[in-house]
Short mmCIF file of C-alpha atoms in Angstrom, two decimals:
data_model
loop_
_atom_site.label_atom_id
_atom_site.label_comp_id
_atom_site.label_asym_id
_atom_site.label_seq_id
_atom_site.Cartn_x
_atom_site.Cartn_y
_atom_site.Cartn_z
CA MET A 1 -7.95 -5.82 -22.37
CA PRO A 2 -4.82 -3.78 -21.35
CA CYS A 3 -5.45 -1.48 -24.34
CA CYS A 4 -9.03 -0.83 -23.19
CA LEU A 5 -7.85 -0.17 -19.64
CA LEU A 6 -5.25 2.26 -20.95
CA MET A 7 -7.85 4.23 -22.89
CA LEU A 8 -10.15 4.30 -19.86
CA TYR A 9 -7.29 5.51 -17.68
CA LEU A 10 -6.42 8.27 -20.16
CA CYS A 11 -10.04 9.42 -20.19
CA ASN A 12 -10.08 9.71 -16.39
CA VAL A 13 -6.68 11.40 -15.93
CA ALA A 14 -7.95 14.95 -16.34
CA THR A 15 -10.80 14.39 -13.86
CA THR A 16 -8.61 12.82 -11.18
CA THR A 17 -5.94 15.49 -11.63
CA GLU A 18 -8.51 18.26 -11.11
CA ALA A 19 -9.87 16.47 -8.03
CA ALA A 20 -6.39 16.17 -6.58
CA ALA A 21 -5.67 19.85 -7.21
CA ALA A 22 -8.94 20.81 -5.51
CA GLY A 23 -7.99 18.76 -2.46
CA GLY A 24 -11.00 16.50 -2.39
CA GLY A 25 -12.54 13.42 -3.99
CA TYR A 26 -9.19 11.94 -5.00
CA ASP A 27 -8.18 8.38 -4.13
CA ARG A 28 -4.44 8.00 -4.80
CA LEU A 29 -4.33 4.23 -4.21
CA SER A 30 -7.24 3.65 -6.59
CA GLU A 31 -5.56 5.65 -9.34
CA LEU A 32 -2.25 3.86 -8.73
CA LYS A 33 -4.01 0.51 -9.12
CA ALA A 34 -5.74 1.71 -12.29
CA PHE A 35 -2.37 2.77 -13.70
CA ASP A 36 -0.79 -0.59 -12.80
CA ASP A 37 -3.69 -2.43 -14.44
CA THR A 38 -2.96 -0.78 -17.79
CA LYS A 39 0.44 -2.55 -17.93
CA ALA A 40 1.57 0.37 -20.08
CA GLY A 41 4.09 2.09 -17.85
CA VAL A 42 5.07 5.74 -18.25
CA LYS A 43 6.37 5.17 -21.78
CA GLY A 44 3.01 3.70 -22.75
CA LEU A 45 1.24 6.83 -21.53
CA VAL A 46 3.59 9.04 -23.55
CA ASP A 47 3.20 6.89 -26.67
CA ALA A 48 -0.59 7.12 -26.28
CA GLY A 49 -0.38 10.92 -26.44
CA ILE A 50 -1.09 11.86 -22.82
CA THR A 51 -0.98 15.65 -22.29
CA THR A 52 -1.61 15.86 -18.53
CA VAL A 53 0.78 14.68 -15.84
CA PRO A 54 -1.25 12.21 -13.71
CA ALA A 55 -1.80 13.17 -10.09
CA ILE A 56 0.01 10.05 -8.85
CA PHE A 57 3.24 11.54 -10.17
CA ARG A 58 2.77 14.87 -8.45
CA HIS A 59 3.59 15.91 -4.89
CA PRO A 60 1.39 18.46 -3.07
CA HIS A 61 3.23 21.74 -2.59
CA HIS A 62 3.49 21.29 1.16
CA GLN A 63 5.46 18.08 0.65
CA LEU A 64 8.05 19.54 -1.70
CA PRO A 65 11.52 20.05 -0.19
CA SER A 66 12.15 23.64 0.83
CA SER A 67 15.32 25.60 0.19
CA SER A 68 16.04 25.43 3.92
CA SER A 69 16.52 21.66 3.94
CA SER A 70 19.72 20.64 5.68
CA THR A 71 22.69 19.04 3.97
CA ILE A 72 24.23 15.84 5.26
CA THR A 73 27.83 14.91 4.53
CA ILE A 74 27.87 11.16 4.00
CA PRO A 75 30.72 9.40 5.88
CA VAL A 76 33.66 8.25 3.75
CA ILE A 77 35.36 4.92 4.52
CA ASP A 78 38.79 4.10 3.06
CA LEU A 79 38.97 0.43 2.10
CA SER A 80 42.70 0.43 1.36
CA ALA A 81 43.35 -0.83 4.89
CA ALA A 82 41.04 -3.81 4.28
CA ASP A 83 43.39 -5.30 1.67
CA ALA A 84 44.28 -8.93 2.29
CA ALA A 85 47.90 -7.98 2.98
CA ALA A 86 46.98 -5.23 5.43
CA ASP A 87 47.56 -5.29 9.15
CA ALA A 88 44.87 -7.20 11.06
CA ASP A 89 44.23 -4.25 13.38
CA ALA A 90 43.77 -1.93 10.39
CA ARG A 91 41.27 -4.35 8.83
CA ALA A 92 39.39 -4.55 12.10
CA GLU A 93 39.20 -0.76 12.20
CA VAL A 94 37.63 -0.65 8.73
CA VAL A 95 35.09 -3.30 9.76
CA ALA A 96 34.28 -1.28 12.88
CA GLN A 97 33.76 1.87 10.78
CA VAL A 98 31.37 0.08 8.42
CA LYS A 99 29.46 -1.44 11.35
CA ALA A 100 29.15 1.86 13.21
CA THR A 101 28.06 3.77 10.10
CA ALA A 102 25.50 1.12 9.14
CA GLU A 103 24.04 1.31 12.65
CA THR A 104 23.94 5.11 12.98
CA VAL A 105 23.55 6.50 9.45
CA GLY A 106 22.73 3.76 6.94
CA PHE A 107 24.52 5.60 4.12
CA PHE A 108 28.28 5.68 3.49
CA GLN A 109 30.82 6.19 0.71
CA LEU A 110 33.68 3.80 -0.09
CA VAL A 111 36.99 4.95 -1.56
CA ASN A 112 39.97 2.85 -2.68
CA HIS A 113 37.51 0.04 -3.19
CA GLY A 114 39.14 -1.62 -6.20
CA ALA A 115 36.96 -4.44 -7.53
CA HIS A 116 33.95 -4.35 -5.16
CA SER A 117 32.70 -7.74 -3.81
CA ASP A 118 29.03 -8.85 -3.55
CA PRO A 119 27.76 -7.85 -0.10
CA SER A 120 24.20 -9.06 0.28
CA PHE A 121 21.18 -6.83 0.81
CA LEU A 122 22.90 -3.55 0.00
CA THR A 123 22.53 -0.95 -2.72
CA VAL A 124 25.81 0.27 -4.21
CA LEU A 125 25.55 3.47 -6.24
CA LEU A 126 28.14 5.09 -8.50
CA LEU A 127 27.30 8.77 -9.01
CA GLN A 128 28.72 11.17 -11.52
CA ASP A 129 31.74 13.14 -10.35
CA GLY A 130 31.06 16.61 -9.02
CA ALA A 131 27.75 18.07 -7.91
CA GLY A 132 25.90 17.40 -11.18
CA ALA A 133 22.19 18.06 -11.02
CA GLY A 134 21.98 17.00 -7.37
CA GLY A 135 18.62 16.13 -5.87
CA LEU A 136 19.52 13.02 -3.85
CA GLN A 137 17.93 13.19 -0.40
CA ALA A 138 17.77 10.84 2.56
CA ARG A 139 15.60 10.77 5.67
CA LEU A 140 18.34 10.68 8.31
CA GLY A 141 18.44 11.23 12.04
CA HIS A 142 15.72 10.84 14.63
CA GLY A 143 13.77 13.86 13.40
CA GLY A 144 12.86 12.15 10.15
CA GLU A 145 13.43 15.26 8.03
CA TRP A 146 14.62 15.03 4.43
CA ALA A 147 18.22 16.15 4.00
CA ASP A 148 20.25 16.78 0.86
CA VAL A 149 23.11 14.34 0.37
CA ALA A 150 26.30 16.29 -0.19
CA PRO A 151 28.06 15.92 -3.58
CA PRO A 152 29.90 12.59 -3.68
CA VAL A 153 33.65 12.15 -3.39
CA ALA A 154 35.03 11.62 -6.90
CA GLY A 155 35.16 7.92 -7.73
CA ALA A 156 33.54 6.84 -4.46
CA LEU A 157 30.78 4.25 -4.21
CA LEU A 158 27.73 5.36 -2.23
CA VAL A 159 26.34 2.47 -0.16
CA ASN A 160 23.03 2.33 1.64
CA VAL A 161 21.69 -0.42 3.87
CA GLY A 162 18.58 -2.15 2.55
CA ASP A 163 15.44 -3.48 4.25
CA LEU A 164 16.61 -7.09 4.35
CA MET A 165 19.93 -6.10 5.94
CA GLN A 166 17.95 -4.33 8.66
CA LEU A 167 15.90 -7.51 9.12
CA VAL A 168 18.84 -9.94 9.44
CA SER A 169 20.67 -7.51 11.75
CA ASN A 170 17.56 -7.46 13.97
CA GLY A 171 17.19 -3.73 13.48
CA ARG A 172 20.77 -2.80 14.37
CA PHE A 173 21.64 -1.72 10.82
CA ARG A 174 19.40 1.01 9.44
CA SER A 175 17.57 0.94 6.14
CA VAL A 176 17.17 4.59 5.20
CA GLU A 177 14.39 6.08 3.10
CA HIS A 178 15.77 8.05 0.16
CA ARG A 179 14.53 9.81 -2.95
CA VAL A 180 15.62 12.00 -5.87
CA VAL A 181 13.86 15.31 -6.40
CA ALA A 182 13.93 17.80 -9.25
CA THR A 183 16.22 20.79 -8.75
CA SER A 184 16.74 24.08 -10.53
CA ARG A 185 19.78 22.52 -12.24
CA SER A 186 17.96 19.39 -13.46
CA ALA A 187 16.90 20.96 -16.75
CA ALA A 188 20.44 22.05 -17.64
CA GLU A 189 22.55 19.15 -16.35
CA ALA A 190 22.07 15.43 -16.69
CA ARG A 191 21.94 13.22 -13.61
CA VAL A 192 23.90 10.03 -14.23
CA SER A 193 24.18 7.16 -11.77
CA VAL A 194 24.68 3.40 -11.87
CA ALA A 195 23.06 1.26 -9.17
CA CYS A 196 23.81 -2.31 -8.12
CA PHE A 197 21.17 -3.99 -5.95
CA CYS A 198 22.91 -6.77 -4.02
CA ASN A 199 20.29 -9.41 -3.32
CA ALA A 200 19.54 -13.11 -3.41
CA ASP A 201 17.92 -14.86 -6.38
CA VAL A 202 14.57 -13.11 -6.16
CA ALA A 203 12.79 -15.71 -8.29
CA ARG A 204 14.15 -19.04 -7.04
CA ASP A 205 15.71 -18.56 -3.61
CA THR A 206 13.59 -20.35 -0.97
CA THR A 207 15.93 -19.62 1.94
CA ARG A 208 14.21 -18.07 4.93
CA TYR A 209 16.09 -15.03 6.20
CA GLY A 210 15.62 -13.92 9.78
CA PRO A 211 17.51 -12.08 12.51
CA ILE A 212 20.98 -13.55 13.15
CA PRO A 213 20.74 -15.68 16.34
CA GLU A 214 23.69 -13.89 17.97
CA LEU A 215 21.69 -10.65 17.77
CA THR A 216 18.53 -12.04 19.38
CA SER A 217 19.98 -13.40 22.62
CA GLY A 218 19.25 -10.26 24.65
CA ALA A 219 16.10 -9.31 26.49
CA GLU A 220 14.59 -7.80 23.34
CA GLY A 221 14.75 -11.06 21.38
CA ALA A 222 13.91 -11.19 17.68
CA VAL A 223 12.28 -8.06 16.30
CA TYR A 224 11.33 -9.55 12.91
CA ARG A 225 10.07 -12.92 11.74
CA SER A 226 11.83 -14.99 9.09
CA VAL A 227 10.87 -14.43 5.46
CA THR A 228 11.92 -15.52 1.99
CA VAL A 229 13.07 -12.90 -0.49
CA PRO A 230 10.16 -13.56 -2.91
CA GLU A 231 7.70 -13.24 0.00
CA PHE A 232 9.24 -9.96 1.10
CA LEU A 233 9.27 -8.52 -2.42
CA ALA A 234 5.68 -9.61 -3.03
CA HIS A 235 4.59 -7.59 0.00
CA TYR A 236 6.88 -4.67 -0.91
CA ASP A 237 5.50 -4.45 -4.45
CA GLY A 238 1.90 -5.08 -3.48
CA LYS A 239 1.37 -2.83 -0.47
CA GLY A 240 1.12 0.38 -2.49
CA LEU A 241 2.17 3.87 -1.44
CA ASP A 242 0.70 3.77 2.04
CA GLY A 243 3.51 5.70 3.73
CA ARG A 244 4.52 2.79 5.98
CA PRO A 245 7.85 0.91 5.85
CA ALA A 246 7.57 -2.55 4.28
CA LEU A 247 9.43 -4.02 7.26
CA ASP A 248 6.57 -3.16 9.63
CA HIS A 249 4.57 -6.03 8.15
CA PHE A 250 7.19 -8.52 9.37
CA ARG A 251 7.69 -7.16 12.87
CA LEU A 252 6.91 -9.54 15.72
CA ARG A 253 5.90 -6.68 18.02
#
């Protein structure tokens, strides 16, 4: 059955791509579902001899980042003061920096990190030294515009707050949308990065995670309902590319 669905999908790719280019008669969610049903993945399409890039992998020209996009310098936090032998006030200062950055930016770099521990619900990214091919962007600030992330500090770990961290912090820590786009240097220089997704056991953990009680005692109360990690991921993977944050589904108001 998957083989038949793959052949059917390949037969329809040219038609849907033309419809998308013409600006009418194209249902992105339907094509995405048809692609998922093939169980082939991108490699399967290539192995089958596809010659047209499917419309689901293309962005309309008006959505592509322009050369005038702003550049954001991601805050750098020095963890050397957080060593076990460090002064208590210095450790408290590092904690305060992490807390403030997670609340206001949602992205930060760590230097002098040594052997990094396992903080839950974060993504820790090691990027190649130097500018490389670039292309990493984040939707920061209240305007919601995409901004280029400045080249990383050599050897630093780039950390961004995830959806579940925003949930347990009752919205105080920000989960930031981010993406990687093609640049003029992508064809000439490789983009190398190593990501670590710090999470619970996504298959077997039945713990219900909700806003920390100490953060719900105010007039606002709890912003999100409790959820298990498998339940959250099932919604995240199943909702499709509808342009809405996955967390909205779990909001209480």
